[in-house]
PDB file of C-alpha atoms in Angstrom:
ATOM      1  CA  MET J   1     -42.915 -63.231 -88.634  1.00 47.00           C
ATOM      2  CA  GLU J   2     -39.649 -63.635 -90.576  1.00 49.00           C
ATOM      3  CA  ILE J   3     -38.521 -60.197 -89.415  1.00 52.00           C
ATOM      4  CA  SER J   4     -39.109 -61.169 -85.786  1.00 57.00           C
ATOM      5  CA  ARG J   5     -37.062 -64.341 -86.211  1.00 58.00           C
ATOM      6  CA  LEU J   6     -34.259 -62.392 -87.873  1.00 52.00           C
ATOM      7  CA  ARG J   7     -34.197 -59.889 -85.012  1.00 58.00           C
ATOM      8  CA  ALA J   8     -34.098 -62.705 -82.461  1.00 60.00           C
ATOM      9  CA  LEU J   9     -31.221 -64.371 -84.326  1.00 57.00           C
ATOM     10  CA  LEU J  10     -29.231 -61.127 -84.518  1.00 56.00           C
ATOM     11  CA  LEU J  11     -29.853 -60.489 -80.815  1.00 61.00           C
ATOM     12  CA  TRP J  12     -28.628 -63.986 -79.950  1.00 65.00           C
ATOM     13  CA  ILE J  13     -25.472 -63.516 -82.043  1.00 64.00           C
ATOM     14  CA  ALA J  14     -24.794 -60.163 -80.344  1.00 61.00           C
ATOM     15  CA  VAL J  15     -25.131 -61.744 -76.877  1.00 58.00           C
ATOM     16  CA  VAL J  16     -22.745 -64.582 -77.806  1.00 57.00           C
ATOM     17  CA  LEU J  17     -20.163 -62.128 -79.181  1.00 56.00           C
ATOM     18  CA  LEU J  18     -20.456 -59.982 -76.051  1.00 56.00           C
ATOM     19  CA  LEU J  19     -19.871 -62.975 -73.777  1.00 55.00           C
ATOM     20  CA  TYR J  20     -16.880 -63.985 -75.885  1.00 49.00           C
ATOM     21  CA  ALA J  21     -15.432 -60.474 -75.672  1.00 46.00           C
ATOM     22  CA  ILE J  22     -15.837 -60.470 -71.890  1.00 44.00           C
ATOM     23  CA  ARG J  23     -14.123 -63.851 -71.685  1.00 42.00           C
ATOM     24  CA  VAL J  24     -11.175 -62.640 -73.762  1.00 41.00           C
ATOM     25  CA  ASP J  25     -10.888 -59.455 -71.724  1.00 39.00           C
ATOM     26  CA  CYS J  26     -10.774 -61.467 -68.496  1.00 39.00           C
ATOM     27  CA  PHE J  27      -7.794 -63.415 -69.837  1.00 40.00           C
ATOM     28  CA  TYR J  28      -5.778 -60.222 -70.092  1.00 42.00           C
ATOM     29  CA  LEU J  29      -6.179 -59.312 -66.419  1.00 45.00           C
ATOM     30  CA  PRO J  30      -5.151 -56.742 -65.201  1.00 48.00           C
ATOM     31  CA  GLY J  31      -5.674 -55.062 -68.538  1.00 47.00           C
ATOM     32  CA  VAL J  32      -2.426 -55.718 -70.394  1.00 65.00           C
ATOM     33  CA  ALA J  33      -1.482 -58.355 -72.939  1.00 78.00           C
ATOM     34  CA  PRO J  34       1.340 -60.795 -72.097  1.00 86.00           C
ATOM     35  CA  ALA J  35       4.780 -59.693 -73.280  1.00 88.00           C
ATOM     36  CA  ASP J  36       7.150 -62.248 -74.801  1.00 91.00           C
ATOM     37  CA  PHE J  37      10.895 -61.845 -74.269  1.00 93.00           C
ATOM     38  CA  ARG J  38      13.781 -63.624 -75.921  1.00 92.00           C
ATOM     39  CA  LYS J  39      17.200 -64.055 -74.386  1.00 91.00           C
ATOM     40  CA  LYS J  40      19.124 -60.770 -73.996  1.00 92.00           C
ATOM     41  CA  ASP J  41      16.034 -58.674 -74.713  1.00 94.00           C
ATOM     42  CA  PRO J  42      16.159 -55.423 -72.678  1.00 94.00           C
ATOM     43  CA  LEU J  43      13.886 -55.242 -69.648  1.00 94.00           C
ATOM     44  CA  GLN J  44      12.649 -51.839 -68.516  1.00 90.00           C
ATOM     45  CA  VAL J  45      12.467 -51.376 -64.754  1.00 93.00           C
ATOM     46  CA  LYS J  46      10.280 -48.510 -63.569  1.00 92.00           C
ATOM     47  CA  VAL J  47       9.989 -46.782 -60.220  1.00 91.00           C
ATOM     48  CA  ASN J  48       6.778 -45.763 -58.534  1.00 87.00           C
ATOM     49  CA  LYS J  49       5.925 -43.530 -55.598  1.00 84.00           C
ATOM     50  CA  LEU J  50       7.087 -44.298 -52.071  1.00 86.00           C
ATOM     51  CA  THR J  51       4.265 -45.717 -49.983  1.00 81.00           C
ATOM     52  CA  SER J  52       3.470 -45.143 -46.342  1.00 79.00           C
ATOM     53  CA  THR J  53       0.809 -43.149 -44.514  1.00 57.00           C
ATOM     54  CA  LYS J  54       1.863 -40.366 -46.909  1.00 57.00           C
ATOM     55  CA  THR J  55       3.046 -40.443 -50.528  1.00 56.00           C
ATOM     56  CA  GLN J  56       6.144 -39.041 -52.153  1.00 57.00           C
ATOM     57  CA  LEU J  57       8.030 -39.529 -55.406  1.00 59.00           C
ATOM     58  CA  PRO J  58      11.243 -41.585 -55.208  1.00 61.00           C
ATOM     59  CA  TYR J  59      13.257 -38.875 -56.976  1.00 59.00           C
ATOM     60  CA  SER J  60      12.468 -36.424 -54.193  1.00 70.00           C
ATOM     61  CA  LEU J  61      15.029 -38.455 -52.215  1.00 85.00           C
ATOM     62  CA  PRO J  62      18.676 -38.611 -53.347  1.00 85.00           C
ATOM     63  CA  TYR J  63      18.379 -41.867 -55.305  1.00 91.00           C
ATOM     64  CA  CYS J  64      20.215 -42.675 -58.506  1.00 92.00           C
ATOM     65  CA  GLN J  65      18.560 -41.156 -61.549  1.00 90.00           C
ATOM     66  CA  PRO J  66      18.773 -41.911 -65.280  1.00 90.00           C
ATOM     67  CA  ASN J  67      20.144 -39.280 -67.630  1.00 87.00           C
ATOM     68  CA  THR J  68      16.610 -38.365 -68.707  1.00 87.00           C
ATOM     69  CA  ILE J  69      13.558 -38.935 -66.519  1.00 86.00           C
ATOM     70  CA  VAL J  70      10.580 -40.103 -68.579  1.00 85.00           C
ATOM     71  CA  ASP J  71       7.059 -40.368 -67.196  1.00 82.00           C
ATOM     72  CA  SER J  72       5.439 -43.677 -68.026  1.00 77.00           C
ATOM     73  CA  ALA J  73       2.031 -43.804 -69.688  1.00 62.00           C
ATOM     74  CA  GLU J  74      -0.602 -44.580 -67.068  1.00 63.00           C
ATOM     75  CA  ASN J  75      -4.021 -46.188 -67.356  1.00 67.00           C
ATOM     76  CA  LEU J  76      -7.111 -45.061 -65.467  1.00 68.00           C
ATOM     77  CA  GLY J  77      -6.536 -47.489 -62.602  1.00 66.00           C
ATOM     78  CA  GLU J  78      -3.000 -46.199 -62.022  1.00 69.00           C
ATOM     79  CA  VAL J  79      -4.235 -42.611 -62.028  1.00 68.00           C
ATOM     80  CA  LEU J  80      -6.951 -43.402 -59.483  1.00 66.00           C
ATOM     81  CA  ARG J  81      -4.369 -45.093 -57.234  1.00 68.00           C
ATOM     82  CA  GLY J  82      -2.122 -42.036 -57.491  1.00 70.00           C
ATOM     83  CA  ASP J  83       0.711 -43.938 -59.196  1.00 75.00           C
ATOM     84  CA  ARG J  84       3.497 -41.880 -60.744  1.00 78.00           C
ATOM     85  CA  MET J  85       5.737 -44.256 -62.661  1.00 85.00           C
ATOM     86  CA  GLU J  86       9.047 -43.178 -64.169  1.00 88.00           C
ATOM     87  CA  ASN J  87      12.039 -44.892 -65.735  1.00 91.00           C
ATOM     88  CA  SER J  88      15.006 -45.979 -63.631  1.00 93.00           C
ATOM     89  CA  PRO J  89      18.759 -46.517 -64.137  1.00 93.00           C
ATOM     90  CA  TYR J  90      18.427 -50.260 -63.463  1.00 93.00           C
ATOM     91  CA  ALA J  91      19.103 -52.086 -66.750  1.00 87.00           C
ATOM     92  CA  PHE J  92      18.287 -55.784 -67.169  1.00 92.00           C
ATOM     93  CA  GLU J  93      18.600 -58.200 -70.069  1.00 94.00           C
ATOM     94  CA  MET J  94      16.353 -61.233 -70.230  1.00 95.00           C
ATOM     95  CA  ARG J  95      17.978 -64.365 -68.760  1.00 93.00           C
ATOM     96  CA  GLU J  96      21.334 -62.597 -68.399  1.00 94.00           C
ATOM     97  CA  PRO J  97      22.433 -62.662 -64.717  1.00 94.00           C
ATOM     98  CA  GLN J  98      24.393 -59.711 -63.394  1.00 93.00           C
ATOM     99  CA  MET J  99      26.482 -59.380 -60.261  1.00 92.00           C
ATOM    100  CA  CYS J 100      27.471 -56.293 -58.289  1.00 91.00           C
ATOM    101  CA  ARG J 101      26.553 -53.743 -60.944  1.00 92.00           C
ATOM    102  CA  ILE J 102      27.254 -50.160 -59.861  1.00 93.00           C
ATOM    103  CA  VAL J 103      24.361 -47.753 -60.392  1.00 94.00           C
ATOM    104  CA  CYS J 104      25.861 -44.528 -59.058  1.00 93.00           C
ATOM    105  CA  ARG J 105      27.597 -42.866 -56.140  1.00 94.00           C
ATOM    106  CA  ILE J 106      25.977 -39.955 -54.324  1.00 94.00           C
ATOM    107  CA  THR J 107      27.058 -37.642 -51.513  1.00 94.00           C
ATOM    108  CA  LEU J 108      24.415 -36.565 -49.020  1.00 94.00           C
ATOM    109  CA  ASN J 109      24.039 -33.081 -47.625  1.00 93.00           C
ATOM    110  CA  ASP J 110      22.318 -32.194 -44.361  1.00 93.00           C
ATOM    111  CA  ASN J 111      18.890 -31.844 -45.993  1.00 93.00           C
ATOM    112  CA  ASP J 112      19.244 -35.225 -47.709  1.00 93.00           C
ATOM    113  CA  VAL J 113      20.180 -36.896 -44.436  1.00 94.00           C
ATOM    114  CA  LYS J 114      17.183 -35.354 -42.700  1.00 94.00           C
ATOM    115  CA  ALA J 115      14.807 -36.440 -45.480  1.00 92.00           C
ATOM    116  CA  ILE J 116      16.082 -40.029 -45.527  1.00 94.00           C
ATOM    117  CA  LYS J 117      15.885 -40.352 -41.750  1.00 94.00           C
ATOM    118  CA  GLU J 118      12.303 -39.092 -41.808  1.00 92.00           C
ATOM    119  CA  LYS J 119      11.362 -41.681 -44.433  1.00 92.00           C
ATOM    120  CA  ILE J 120      13.016 -44.453 -42.421  1.00 92.00           C
ATOM    121  CA  ASP J 121      11.109 -43.374 -39.304  1.00 91.00           C
ATOM    122  CA  ASP J 122       7.838 -43.401 -41.261  1.00 88.00           C
ATOM    123  CA  GLU J 123       8.665 -46.831 -42.748  1.00 88.00           C
ATOM    124  CA  TYR J 124       8.459 -45.706 -46.347  1.00 91.00           C
ATOM    125  CA  CYS J 125       8.827 -48.400 -48.999  1.00 91.00           C
ATOM    126  CA  VAL J 126      10.389 -48.030 -52.445  1.00 92.00           C
ATOM    127  CA  ASN J 127       8.261 -49.512 -55.227  1.00 92.00           C
ATOM    128  CA  MET J 128       9.476 -50.749 -58.596  1.00 93.00           C
ATOM    129  CA  ILE J 129       7.707 -52.363 -61.535  1.00 93.00           C
ATOM    130  CA  LEU J 130       8.873 -54.803 -64.204  1.00 94.00           C
ATOM    131  CA  ASP J 131       6.532 -55.822 -67.025  1.00 91.00           C
ATOM    132  CA  ASN J 132       3.608 -54.293 -65.075  1.00 88.00           C
ATOM    133  CA  LEU J 133       4.444 -56.562 -62.127  1.00 91.00           C
ATOM    134  CA  PRO J 134       5.138 -54.807 -58.794  1.00 91.00           C
ATOM    135  CA  LEU J 135       8.288 -55.605 -56.857  1.00 94.00           C
ATOM    136  CA  VAL J 136       7.857 -57.743 -53.715  1.00 93.00           C
ATOM    137  CA  VAL J 137      10.063 -58.846 -50.823  1.00 93.00           C
ATOM    138  CA  PRO J 138       9.671 -62.516 -49.793  1.00 90.00           C
ATOM    139  CA  ILE J 139       9.260 -62.998 -46.048  1.00 86.00           C
ATOM    140  CA  LYS J 140       9.652 -66.444 -44.528  1.00 81.00           C
ATOM    141  CA  ARG J 141       7.730 -67.048 -41.328  1.00 75.00           C
ATOM    142  CA  LEU J 142       9.134 -68.846 -38.297  1.00 74.00           C
ATOM    143  CA  ASP J 143       6.677 -71.647 -38.869  1.00 74.00           C
ATOM    144  CA  ARG J 144       8.204 -73.681 -41.689  1.00 71.00           C
ATOM    145  CA  ASP J 145       4.834 -75.122 -42.655  1.00 73.00           C
ATOM    146  CA  SER J 146       3.423 -71.648 -43.312  1.00 74.00           C
ATOM    147  CA  PRO J 147       3.684 -70.373 -46.893  1.00 77.00           C
ATOM    148  CA  THR J 148       6.046 -67.552 -47.788  1.00 80.00           C
ATOM    149  CA  VAL J 149       4.351 -64.165 -47.671  1.00 83.00           C
ATOM    150  CA  TYR J 150       5.328 -61.082 -49.647  1.00 87.00           C
ATOM    151  CA  GLN J 151       5.785 -57.427 -48.781  1.00 88.00           C
ATOM    152  CA  HIS J 152       4.986 -54.798 -51.387  1.00 87.00           C
ATOM    153  CA  GLY J 153       8.218 -52.865 -52.029  1.00 91.00           C
ATOM    154  CA  PHE J 154      11.321 -52.630 -49.825  1.00 94.00           C
ATOM    155  CA  TYR J 155      11.997 -50.255 -46.950  1.00 93.00           C
ATOM    156  CA  VAL J 156      14.145 -47.178 -47.585  1.00 95.00           C
ATOM    157  CA  GLY J 157      16.302 -48.243 -44.660  1.00 94.00           C
ATOM    158  CA  VAL J 158      16.394 -49.500 -41.098  1.00 93.00           C
ATOM    159  CA  LYS J 159      17.404 -48.289 -37.654  1.00 93.00           C
ATOM    160  CA  GLY J 160      19.894 -50.129 -35.481  1.00 90.00           C
ATOM    161  CA  GLN J 161      22.864 -49.995 -33.155  1.00 86.00           C
ATOM    162  CA  TYR J 162      26.499 -50.949 -33.462  1.00 85.00           C
ATOM    163  CA  ASN J 163      27.818 -53.649 -31.160  1.00 82.00           C
ATOM    164  CA  GLY J 164      28.676 -52.169 -27.776  1.00 80.00           C
ATOM    165  CA  SER J 165      26.857 -48.884 -28.459  1.00 80.00           C
ATOM    166  CA  ARG J 166      23.447 -47.617 -27.389  1.00 84.00           C
ATOM    167  CA  ASP J 167      23.283 -44.826 -29.949  1.00 88.00           C
ATOM    168  CA  GLU J 168      20.624 -45.463 -32.580  1.00 91.00           C
ATOM    169  CA  LYS J 169      21.839 -45.112 -36.165  1.00 93.00           C
ATOM    170  CA  TYR J 170      20.114 -44.967 -39.535  1.00 95.00           C
ATOM    171  CA  PHE J 171      21.159 -47.298 -42.355  1.00 95.00           C
ATOM    172  CA  ILE J 172      20.037 -47.088 -45.983  1.00 96.00           C
ATOM    173  CA  HIS J 173      19.387 -50.034 -48.299  1.00 96.00           C
ATOM    174  CA  ASN J 174      21.876 -49.412 -51.101  1.00 94.00           C
ATOM    175  CA  HIS J 175      22.306 -52.928 -52.543  1.00 95.00           C
ATOM    176  CA  LEU J 176      19.404 -54.736 -54.199  1.00 96.00           C
ATOM    177  CA  SER J 177      19.483 -58.418 -55.056  1.00 95.00           C
ATOM    178  CA  PHE J 178      16.772 -58.934 -57.699  1.00 97.00           C
ATOM    179  CA  LEU J 179      15.184 -62.236 -58.671  1.00 96.00           C
ATOM    180  CA  VAL J 180      13.223 -62.341 -61.925  1.00 97.00           C
ATOM    181  CA  LYS J 181      11.065 -65.434 -62.368  1.00 96.00           C
ATOM    182  CA  TYR J 182      10.032 -66.394 -65.876  1.00 96.00           C
ATOM    183  CA  HIS J 183       7.922 -69.046 -67.576  1.00 94.00           C
ATOM    184  CA  GLU J 184       9.472 -70.391 -70.755  1.00 92.00           C
ATOM    185  CA  ASP J 185       7.660 -71.510 -73.876  1.00 84.00           C
ATOM    186  CA  GLU J 186       9.991 -74.076 -75.429  1.00 78.00           C
ATOM    187  CA  GLN J 187       8.096 -74.245 -78.706  1.00 79.00           C
ATOM    188  CA  LEU J 188       8.303 -70.517 -79.409  1.00 79.00           C
ATOM    189  CA  ASP J 189      11.608 -70.029 -77.531  1.00 82.00           C
ATOM    190  CA  VAL J 190      10.211 -67.042 -75.627  1.00 91.00           C
ATOM    191  CA  SER J 191       9.815 -66.262 -71.937  1.00 93.00           C
ATOM    192  CA  ARG J 192       7.199 -64.414 -69.917  1.00 94.00           C
ATOM    193  CA  ILE J 193       7.906 -62.715 -66.608  1.00 95.00           C
ATOM    194  CA  VAL J 194       5.874 -64.205 -63.753  1.00 94.00           C
ATOM    195  CA  GLY J 195       7.699 -62.877 -60.677  1.00 94.00           C
ATOM    196  CA  PHE J 196       9.762 -59.887 -59.549  1.00 96.00           C
ATOM    197  CA  GLU J 197      11.383 -60.174 -56.107  1.00 96.00           C
ATOM    198  CA  VAL J 198      14.165 -58.403 -54.228  1.00 96.00           C
ATOM    199  CA  LYS J 199      16.278 -58.761 -51.114  1.00 95.00           C
ATOM    200  CA  PRO J 200      17.563 -55.367 -49.916  1.00 95.00           C
ATOM    201  CA  PHE J 201      20.885 -54.980 -48.104  1.00 95.00           C
ATOM    202  CA  SER J 202      22.734 -52.132 -46.456  1.00 95.00           C
ATOM    203  CA  VAL J 203      26.426 -52.362 -47.329  1.00 93.00           C
ATOM    204  CA  LYS J 204      29.253 -49.908 -46.828  1.00 93.00           C
ATOM    205  CA  HIS J 205      31.041 -50.436 -50.131  1.00 92.00           C
ATOM    206  CA  GLU J 206      34.786 -49.953 -50.350  1.00 90.00           C
ATOM    207  CA  TYR J 207      37.196 -49.686 -53.268  1.00 89.00           C
ATOM    208  CA  GLU J 208      40.888 -49.153 -53.862  1.00 83.00           C
ATOM    209  CA  GLY J 209      42.380 -46.289 -55.816  1.00 84.00           C
ATOM    210  CA  GLU J 210      40.375 -43.545 -57.496  1.00 87.00           C
ATOM    211  CA  TRP J 211      36.697 -43.553 -58.307  1.00 90.00           C
ATOM    212  CA  ASN J 212      36.166 -44.381 -62.004  1.00 89.00           C
ATOM    213  CA  GLY J 213      32.400 -44.325 -62.156  1.00 86.00           C
ATOM    214  CA  ASN J 214      30.556 -47.534 -62.933  1.00 85.00           C
ATOM    215  CA  THR J 215      33.807 -49.279 -63.905  1.00 86.00           C
ATOM    216  CA  THR J 216      35.259 -48.975 -60.398  1.00 89.00           C
ATOM    217  CA  ARG J 217      36.184 -52.345 -58.919  1.00 89.00           C
ATOM    218  CA  LEU J 218      34.726 -52.748 -55.445  1.00 90.00           C
ATOM    219  CA  SER J 219      36.341 -54.811 -52.712  1.00 87.00           C
ATOM    220  CA  THR J 220      33.051 -55.503 -50.926  1.00 87.00           C
ATOM    221  CA  CYS J 221      31.552 -57.272 -53.945  1.00 87.00           C
ATOM    222  CA  ASP J 222      33.328 -58.224 -57.143  1.00 80.00           C
ATOM    223  CA  PRO J 223      31.795 -59.932 -60.197  1.00 80.00           C
ATOM    224  CA  HIS J 224      35.265 -60.982 -61.386  1.00 72.00           C
ATOM    225  CA  ALA J 225      35.805 -62.941 -58.178  1.00 69.00           C
ATOM    226  CA  GLN J 226      32.176 -64.133 -58.113  1.00 72.00           C
ATOM    227  CA  ARG J 227      31.739 -62.408 -54.746  1.00 73.00           C
ATOM    228  CA  THR J 228      28.430 -60.731 -54.029  1.00 80.00           C
ATOM    229  CA  VAL J 229      26.589 -59.242 -51.071  1.00 81.00           C
ATOM    230  CA  SER J 230      24.863 -61.790 -48.836  1.00 76.00           C
ATOM    231  CA  ASN J 231      24.454 -59.921 -45.542  1.00 80.00           C
ATOM    232  CA  SER J 232      24.454 -56.491 -43.896  1.00 77.00           C
ATOM    233  CA  ASP J 233      27.240 -57.055 -41.373  1.00 81.00           C
ATOM    234  CA  TYR J 234      28.881 -53.761 -42.389  1.00 88.00           C
ATOM    235  CA  PRO J 235      25.904 -51.494 -43.136  1.00 92.00           C
ATOM    236  CA  GLN J 236      25.918 -48.116 -44.857  1.00 94.00           C
ATOM    237  CA  GLU J 237      25.122 -45.400 -42.335  1.00 94.00           C
ATOM    238  CA  VAL J 238      23.200 -42.293 -43.385  1.00 94.00           C
ATOM    239  CA  GLU J 239      25.733 -39.489 -42.886  1.00 93.00           C
ATOM    240  CA  ALA J 240      26.283 -36.063 -44.385  1.00 92.00           C
ATOM    241  CA  ASN J 241      29.211 -35.468 -46.748  1.00 92.00           C
ATOM    242  CA  LYS J 242      29.827 -39.210 -47.075  1.00 89.00           C
ATOM    243  CA  GLY J 243      29.575 -41.066 -50.375  1.00 90.00           C
ATOM    244  CA  ILE J 244      27.022 -43.868 -50.804  1.00 94.00           C
ATOM    245  CA  ILE J 245      27.478 -46.408 -53.602  1.00 94.00           C
ATOM    246  CA  PHE J 246      24.320 -48.043 -54.970  1.00 96.00           C
ATOM    247  CA  THR J 247      24.675 -51.523 -56.489  1.00 95.00           C
ATOM    248  CA  TYR J 248      22.481 -54.436 -57.544  1.00 95.00           C
ATOM    249  CA  ASP J 249      22.460 -58.084 -58.590  1.00 94.00           C
ATOM    250  CA  VAL J 250      20.054 -59.793 -60.994  1.00 96.00           C
ATOM    251  CA  GLU J 251      19.252 -63.493 -61.020  1.00 95.00           C
ATOM    252  CA  PHE J 252      16.827 -65.251 -63.352  1.00 96.00           C
ATOM    253  CA  LYS J 253      14.911 -68.367 -62.345  1.00 95.00           C
ATOM    254  CA  GLU J 254      12.587 -70.509 -64.422  1.00 94.00           C
ATOM    255  CA  SER J 255       9.144 -71.029 -62.878  1.00 92.00           C
ATOM    256  CA  ASP J 256       6.232 -73.384 -63.468  1.00 92.00           C
ATOM    257  CA  VAL J 257       3.792 -70.536 -62.822  1.00 90.00           C
ATOM    258  CA  LYS J 258       2.030 -69.475 -65.985  1.00 90.00           C
ATOM    259  CA  TRP J 259       1.537 -65.861 -66.992  1.00 88.00           C
ATOM    260  CA  ALA J 260      -2.210 -65.951 -66.305  1.00 87.00           C
ATOM    261  CA  SER J 261      -1.526 -67.001 -62.672  1.00 88.00           C
ATOM    262  CA  ARG J 262       1.366 -64.677 -61.860  1.00 90.00           C
ATOM    263  CA  TRP J 263      -0.834 -62.376 -59.765  1.00 87.00           C
ATOM    264  CA  ASP J 264      -1.688 -65.184 -57.330  1.00 84.00           C
ATOM    265  CA  THR J 265       1.443 -64.285 -55.354  1.00 76.00           C
ATOM    266  CA  TYR J 266      -0.086 -60.978 -54.332  1.00 76.00           C
ATOM    267  CA  LEU J 267      -2.857 -62.800 -52.467  1.00 72.00           C
ATOM    268  CA  LEU J 268      -0.212 -63.691 -49.867  1.00 64.00           C
ATOM    269  CA  MET J 269       0.812 -60.126 -49.065  1.00 61.00           C
ATOM    270  CA  ALA J 270       2.206 -59.361 -45.598  1.00 56.00           C
ATOM    271  CA  ASP J 271       1.135 -55.717 -45.623  1.00 50.00           C
ATOM    272  CA  ASP J 272      -1.148 -55.879 -42.589  1.00 49.00           C
ATOM    273  CA  GLN J 273      -0.155 -52.462 -41.268  1.00 50.00           C
ATOM    274  CA  ILE J 274      -3.157 -50.281 -40.512  1.00 51.00           C
ATOM    275  CA  HIS J 275      -2.895 -46.706 -41.710  1.00 56.00           C
ATOM    276  CA  TRP J 276      -4.632 -45.071 -38.778  1.00 63.00           C
ATOM    277  CA  PHE J 277      -4.180 -41.577 -40.159  1.00 64.00           C
ATOM    278  CA  SER J 278      -6.035 -42.458 -43.352  1.00 66.00           C
ATOM    279  CA  ILE J 279      -8.777 -44.248 -41.428  1.00 76.00           C
ATOM    280  CA  VAL J 280      -9.331 -41.338 -39.023  1.00 79.00           C
ATOM    281  CA  ASN J 281      -9.234 -38.874 -41.912  1.00 77.00           C
ATOM    282  CA  SER J 282     -11.854 -40.878 -43.820  1.00 83.00           C
ATOM    283  CA  LEU J 283     -14.069 -41.160 -40.737  1.00 87.00           C
ATOM    284  CA  MET J 284     -13.877 -37.402 -40.144  1.00 89.00           C
ATOM    285  CA  ILE J 285     -14.890 -36.712 -43.741  1.00 90.00           C
ATOM    286  CA  VAL J 286     -17.787 -39.172 -43.499  1.00 91.00           C
ATOM    287  CA  LEU J 287     -19.001 -37.618 -40.239  1.00 91.00           C
ATOM    288  CA  PHE J 288     -18.713 -34.101 -41.647  1.00 90.00           C
ATOM    289  CA  LEU J 289     -20.642 -34.946 -44.809  1.00 91.00           C
ATOM    290  CA  SER J 290     -23.243 -36.880 -42.813  1.00 91.00           C
ATOM    291  CA  GLY J 291     -23.713 -33.870 -40.539  1.00 90.00           C
ATOM    292  CA  MET J 292     -24.195 -31.559 -43.516  1.00 91.00           C
ATOM    293  CA  VAL J 293     -26.774 -33.895 -45.079  1.00 92.00           C
ATOM    294  CA  ALA J 294     -28.576 -34.209 -41.737  1.00 90.00           C
ATOM    295  CA  MET J 295     -28.722 -30.407 -41.319  1.00 91.00           C
ATOM    296  CA  ILE J 296     -30.102 -29.951 -44.847  1.00 91.00           C
ATOM    297  CA  MET J 297     -32.739 -32.621 -44.269  1.00 90.00           C
ATOM    298  CA  LEU J 298     -33.745 -31.114 -40.904  1.00 89.00           C
ATOM    299  CA  ARG J 299     -34.054 -27.635 -42.388  1.00 88.00           C
ATOM    300  CA  THR J 300     -36.127 -28.968 -45.283  1.00 88.00           C
ATOM    301  CA  LEU J 301     -38.333 -30.958 -42.919  1.00 87.00           C
ATOM    302  CA  TYR J 302     -38.756 -27.964 -40.596  1.00 85.00           C
ATOM    303  CA  ARG J 303     -39.753 -25.753 -43.551  1.00 84.00           C
ATOM    304  CA  ASP J 304     -42.323 -28.302 -44.759  1.00 81.00           C
ATOM    305  CA  ILE J 305     -43.812 -28.636 -41.269  1.00 83.00           C
ATOM    306  CA  SER J 306     -44.026 -24.844 -40.947  1.00 82.00           C
ATOM    307  CA  LYS J 307     -45.888 -24.564 -44.266  1.00 78.00           C
ATOM    308  CA  TYR J 308     -48.243 -27.369 -43.216  1.00 77.00           C
ATOM    309  CA  ASN J 309     -48.991 -25.615 -39.899  1.00 77.00           C
ATOM    310  CA  GLN J 310     -49.655 -22.312 -41.691  1.00 77.00           C
ATOM    311  CA  LEU J 311     -52.164 -24.010 -44.001  1.00 72.00           C
ATOM    312  CA  GLU J 312     -53.993 -25.547 -41.040  1.00 68.00           C
ATOM    313  CA  THR J 313     -54.114 -22.152 -39.279  1.00 70.00           C
ATOM    314  CA  GLN J 314     -55.564 -20.467 -42.373  1.00 67.00           C
ATOM    315  CA  GLU J 315     -58.243 -23.176 -42.745  1.00 65.00           C
ATOM    316  CA  GLU J 316     -59.250 -22.828 -39.098  1.00 64.00           C
ATOM    317  CA  ALA J 317     -59.474 -19.032 -39.490  1.00 62.00           C
ATOM    318  CA  HIS J 318     -61.947 -19.418 -42.364  1.00 60.00           C
TER     319      HIS J 318
END
């Protein structure tokens, strides 16, 4: 009797511990512990695959690259989604705004121009990640009462026309205005990242004198004069043998959103585009597999019926 009571008590303790473990695990959704950052702590920005009806790595296009490309460790969920995360040349420091930082300058060849134009036609989006939080683009609807929705990643570029011309041109997004939202813990003097947004611009950067790398002073945006990019009135066209300068801004904004609720933003995604190719491909696979299963079942059923008929014929013969 005592042994039975002891077993029941141990079973009850095991159930309580299991429920507690599940509760703790749910707090760390989506599977990572919260990271605390102090002022000027380095923030690592990663890049992910381009997303559209097809997939392709960002570095297959002529984007700026770090000196050494390092693959990021991936969990099972990222592997199943086909994510391929790598480091990027974008360098942030916690709660340290930056203005008009030069990333690199590249010159496109004919193959690069063709590849970029194809990605713009297919509406490919560039995806970045900061503290395991995907980059989003805020989109305000015409109805002011409607909440702001968010697009996952930013488009490689856009198509448009110059004033007075009917020729369609391709323009690349080469300036990124980042907004990092954080929730501050005043008692511990640490911050947690709760939002990662961007506004992409296409800007034809200009500078005077010779090119001196990242220290070159641009005339289109200048941190010394507190002048940054706010529109795409003079966009950067995708042309061969022409230099493209990539730049970015970083702004930090305190938010009331807590770390445990930072994923609520992604419930208001504006990605309502239907990938018809994927849907048709999935339907074809389902129909093909269903046909194979149906043929196997029919052959098995036909064989069983034939054996049954043979047995009846033998019984009638006797």
